[in-house]
Short mmCIF file of C-alpha atoms in Angstrom, two decimals:
data_model
loop_
_atom_site.label_atom_id
_atom_site.label_comp_id
_atom_site.label_asym_id
_atom_site.label_seq_id
_atom_site.Cartn_x
_atom_site.Cartn_y
_atom_site.Cartn_z
CA HIS T 16 127.88 107.02 77.89
CA ILE T 17 125.06 104.84 76.59
CA ARG T 18 125.69 102.54 73.64
CA ALA T 19 123.50 102.83 70.53
CA GLY T 20 121.60 99.64 71.37
CA GLU T 21 120.79 100.89 74.87
CA THR T 22 119.64 104.22 73.45
CA GLN T 23 117.29 102.44 71.03
CA GLN T 24 115.91 100.32 73.86
CA ALA T 25 115.24 103.47 75.89
CA LEU T 26 113.44 105.04 72.91
CA ASP T 27 111.39 101.87 72.41
CA ARG T 28 110.34 101.94 76.08
CA MET T 29 109.42 105.62 75.73
CA MET T 30 107.21 104.90 72.72
CA GLN T 31 105.51 102.02 74.53
CA HIS T 32 104.84 104.20 77.56
CA LEU T 33 103.48 106.99 75.35
CA ARG T 34 101.08 104.54 73.71
CA GLU T 35 99.88 103.58 77.18
CA VAL T 36 99.39 107.27 78.01
CA GLU T 37 97.28 107.60 74.84
CA GLU T 38 95.07 104.72 75.98
CA VAL T 39 94.56 106.38 79.36
CA ILE T 40 93.66 109.72 77.75
CA VAL T 41 91.20 108.19 75.27
CA GLY T 42 89.61 105.84 77.77
CA GLU T 43 89.30 108.18 80.72
CA VAL T 44 89.38 111.74 79.38
CA ILE T 45 88.21 112.04 75.77
CA ALA T 46 85.43 109.43 75.74
CA PRO T 47 83.78 110.45 79.06
CA THR T 48 84.05 114.15 78.22
CA ALA T 49 82.48 113.58 74.79
CA ASP T 50 79.52 111.85 76.44
CA GLU T 51 79.06 114.75 78.85
CA VAL T 52 79.28 117.40 76.13
CA ALA T 53 76.63 115.55 74.13
CA GLY T 54 74.11 116.24 76.91
CA PRO T 55 71.79 119.29 77.25
CA ASP T 56 73.20 122.81 77.19
CA ASP T 57 73.98 123.64 80.82
CA PRO T 58 76.23 126.58 81.86
CA GLU T 59 77.06 124.93 85.18
CA ALA T 60 78.00 121.70 83.47
CA THR T 61 80.14 123.62 80.97
CA ALA T 62 81.96 125.43 83.77
CA GLY T 63 82.47 122.12 85.54
CA LEU T 64 83.95 120.58 82.41
CA ALA T 65 86.32 123.53 82.02
CA GLU T 66 87.53 123.10 85.59
CA GLU T 67 87.91 119.37 85.07
CA ALA T 68 89.86 119.97 81.85
CA ARG T 69 92.27 122.24 83.75
CA ASP T 70 92.76 119.61 86.45
CA LEU T 71 93.35 116.95 83.81
CA ALA T 72 95.93 119.14 82.06
CA VAL T 73 97.83 119.51 85.34
CA GLN T 74 97.62 115.76 85.91
CA MET T 75 98.88 114.98 82.40
CA GLU T 76 101.84 117.32 82.94
CA HIS T 77 102.63 115.32 86.07
CA VAL T 78 102.25 112.05 84.14
CA VAL T 79 104.62 113.16 81.38
CA ARG T 80 107.18 114.42 83.93
CA ASN T 81 107.10 111.07 85.74
CA LEU T 82 107.20 109.20 82.46
CA LEU T 83 110.36 111.02 81.37
CA ALA T 84 111.91 110.38 84.78
CA LEU T 85 111.06 106.68 84.45
CA CYS T 86 112.63 106.45 81.00
CA ARG T 87 115.77 108.27 82.19
CA ALA T 88 116.01 105.92 85.16
CA GLU T 89 115.54 102.80 83.03
CA ALA T 90 118.19 104.07 80.60
CA LYS T 91 120.51 104.93 83.53
CA LEU T 92 120.63 108.59 82.48
CA THR T 93 119.86 109.99 85.94
CA PRO T 94 123.09 111.08 87.69
CA LEU T 95 123.61 109.94 91.27
CA ARG T 96 124.66 112.31 94.03
CA VAL T 97 125.84 110.63 97.22
CA GLU T 98 125.40 112.49 100.51
CA SER T 99 125.06 111.58 104.18
CA PHE T 100 121.69 112.22 105.86
CA SER T 101 119.57 111.28 108.84
CA VAL T 102 117.08 108.56 107.95
CA ALA T 103 114.80 109.53 110.85
CA GLY T 104 114.79 113.16 109.71
CA LEU T 105 113.87 112.18 106.16
CA VAL T 106 111.11 109.81 107.30
CA GLU T 107 109.62 112.54 109.53
CA GLU T 108 109.64 114.94 106.58
CA ILE T 109 107.89 112.38 104.39
CA LEU T 110 105.20 111.64 106.99
CA GLU T 111 104.57 115.36 107.50
CA GLY T 112 103.93 115.62 103.76
CA VAL T 113 101.03 113.15 104.00
CA ALA T 114 99.78 114.32 107.41
CA ASP T 115 96.50 115.63 105.95
CA ILE T 116 95.71 112.24 104.41
CA ILE T 117 96.64 110.46 107.64
CA ARG T 118 94.33 112.71 109.67
CA SER T 119 91.44 112.50 107.22
CA ARG T 120 91.57 108.70 107.28
CA GLY T 121 91.98 108.49 111.05
CA LEU T 122 95.23 106.52 110.84
CA LYS T 123 97.59 105.94 113.74
CA VAL T 124 101.26 106.11 112.76
CA ASN T 125 103.72 103.75 114.42
CA CYS T 126 107.18 105.05 113.45
CA GLN T 127 110.10 102.81 114.39
CA VAL T 128 113.23 104.63 113.21
CA SER T 129 116.35 105.17 115.31
CA ARG T 130 117.65 108.73 115.61
CA GLU T 131 121.15 107.31 115.19
CA LEU T 132 120.48 105.73 111.79
CA LYS T 133 122.23 107.53 108.93
CA ALA T 134 122.76 106.67 105.27
CA GLY T 135 125.11 107.74 102.50
CA THR T 136 123.29 107.58 99.19
CA ASP T 137 121.27 109.77 96.82
CA GLN T 138 118.84 111.51 99.16
CA VAL T 139 116.79 112.99 96.31
CA LEU T 140 115.97 109.55 94.89
CA VAL T 141 115.29 108.08 98.34
CA ARG T 142 112.96 110.99 99.12
CA SER T 143 111.07 110.44 95.85
CA ILE T 144 110.64 106.73 96.61
CA LEU T 145 109.48 107.30 100.19
CA GLN T 146 107.04 110.05 99.18
CA ASN T 147 105.30 107.63 96.84
CA LEU T 148 105.30 104.76 99.33
CA ALA T 149 103.97 106.95 102.16
CA ARG T 150 101.20 108.43 100.01
CA ASN T 151 100.11 105.02 98.76
CA ALA T 152 100.14 103.53 102.26
CA ALA T 153 98.12 106.44 103.69
CA GLU T 154 95.55 106.52 100.87
CA TYR T 155 94.96 102.79 100.62
CA SER T 156 95.03 101.87 104.32
CA VAL T 157 91.78 100.79 105.89
CA ALA T 158 90.43 103.89 107.65
CA GLY T 159 91.07 104.01 111.39
CA THR T 160 93.89 101.45 111.34
CA GLU T 161 97.62 101.59 112.04
CA LEU T 162 100.30 102.56 109.54
CA THR T 163 103.73 101.28 110.56
CA VAL T 164 107.02 102.68 109.27
CA GLU T 165 110.21 100.80 110.09
CA ALA T 166 113.82 101.57 109.20
CA ARG T 167 116.92 99.60 110.17
CA GLU T 168 120.31 98.49 108.95
CA VAL T 169 120.51 94.83 107.91
CA ASP T 170 123.86 93.41 106.73
CA GLY T 171 125.06 96.73 105.33
CA PHE T 172 121.73 97.55 103.70
CA LEU T 173 119.23 100.23 104.66
CA GLN T 174 115.79 98.68 104.91
CA ILE T 175 112.72 100.94 105.09
CA ARG T 176 109.31 99.31 105.30
CA PHE T 177 105.73 100.59 105.20
CA ILE T 178 103.10 98.21 106.61
CA ASN T 179 99.40 98.97 106.39
CA GLU T 180 96.07 97.18 106.53
CA VAL T 181 94.32 96.69 103.18
CA GLU T 182 91.05 95.27 101.88
CA ASN T 183 90.33 92.94 98.96
CA LEU T 184 93.92 92.80 97.71
CA SER T 185 94.78 89.70 95.70
CA PRO T 186 98.31 88.35 95.08
CA GLU T 187 97.66 88.86 91.36
CA GLU T 188 97.10 92.57 91.92
CA VAL T 189 100.23 92.91 94.05
CA ALA T 190 102.28 91.23 91.31
CA GLN T 191 101.22 94.01 88.89
CA PHE T 192 101.63 96.99 91.23
CA SER T 193 105.00 98.10 89.83
CA GLU T 194 103.97 97.81 86.18
CA PRO T 195 103.66 101.24 84.49
CA PHE T 196 100.04 102.51 84.22
CA TRP T 197 98.55 99.59 86.17
CA ARG T 198 96.38 101.08 88.91
CA GLY T 199 93.89 98.49 90.16
CA ASP T 200 90.14 98.85 90.61
CA LYS T 201 90.26 101.35 93.47
CA ALA T 202 92.57 103.76 91.66
CA HIS T 203 90.50 103.46 88.47
CA ARG T 204 87.68 105.20 90.33
CA SER T 205 89.86 108.29 90.67
CA ARG T 206 91.90 110.30 88.20
CA ASP T 207 94.43 111.25 90.88
CA HIS T 208 96.66 108.28 90.04
CA ALA T 209 98.28 107.46 86.72
CA GLY T 210 99.98 104.25 87.82
CA LEU T 211 103.57 105.42 87.42
CA GLY T 212 104.58 105.95 91.04
CA LEU T 213 105.61 102.41 92.00
CA ALA T 214 107.22 101.75 88.62
CA LEU T 215 109.31 104.89 89.03
CA SER T 216 110.12 104.04 92.65
CA LYS T 217 111.27 100.55 91.66
CA ALA T 218 113.47 101.98 88.89
CA PHE T 219 115.01 104.46 91.36
CA ALA T 220 115.62 101.68 93.91
CA GLN T 221 117.45 99.66 91.27
CA MET T 222 119.55 102.70 90.37
CA LEU T 223 120.58 102.81 94.04
CA ARG T 224 121.77 99.14 93.72
CA GLY T 225 118.73 97.92 95.63
CA ASP T 226 115.15 96.87 95.10
CA LEU T 227 111.56 97.44 96.10
CA THR T 228 109.46 94.47 97.22
CA LEU T 229 105.79 94.04 98.05
CA GLU T 230 104.75 91.34 100.51
CA PRO T 231 101.01 90.75 100.88
CA GLN T 232 99.84 88.92 103.98
CA GLU T 233 96.35 88.32 105.26
CA GLY T 234 94.85 91.79 105.63
CA THR T 235 98.15 93.68 105.34
CA LEU T 236 100.65 94.83 102.75
CA ALA T 237 104.34 95.42 103.51
CA VAL T 238 106.34 97.45 100.98
CA THR T 239 110.10 97.36 101.58
CA LEU T 240 112.85 99.53 100.12
CA ARG T 241 116.24 97.82 100.49
CA ILE T 242 119.35 99.68 99.32
CA PRO T 243 123.04 99.78 100.31
CA LYS T 244 123.43 101.96 103.39
CA GLN T 245 126.56 103.44 101.82
CA LEU T 246 126.30 103.74 98.05
CA GLN T 247 129.55 103.22 96.16
CA THR T 248 129.92 105.04 92.84
CA ALA T 249 132.94 105.73 90.64
CA GLU T 250 133.20 109.15 92.26
CA THR T 251 133.03 107.91 95.86
CA SER T 252 135.49 105.09 95.13
CA SER T 253 138.06 107.48 93.61
CA ALA T 254 137.62 109.85 96.56
CA GLU T 255 138.59 107.01 98.90
#
């Protein structure tokens, strides 16, 4: 159970995040749309705005869902379910989910994951983290380059790393990647990203007693998920 102080902190974080959502809506939805509507009467433009409004509504639903998940994770309200699974099988599933992006950008995937590697942790949370990391790596890789995925056990920890080539990425930007609603210049040119994915992934990694780190090097970015290979919870400990 969460103490009253922790509950208030969770509510305060929720309100802060909602204020940030409001800024995104006003800055990128309401103001641009108002400018477009103020133009000449054009049936095609009106139909286009209606379609865009529908897409934005779907996106905002996704934003709110992720925002609630982030707040639950930060308040430690998300229950953990430990199960054993094949890491290679999960990674293959994740890469298949972004196969269209990989093909469209002409990326070559270098997957270095042993078939023997297994983990005992919350597979749902790990899947959510890897889906976000894989999508980001595929979308922001330099077209025609190599995307490397590595997974190995290191001192009792499962370490999964995505390495991809990037352009014009400063250390200052990398330091802000996991902040809610921060999206960088490239993402600001598209409404497909709300800037919650890495923040949510980092919160999930911490729930799994691990962390998510970003290591920029010259021309590349390595994003590493490091969590205990076998997660111990009150339930698993009592079962032993």
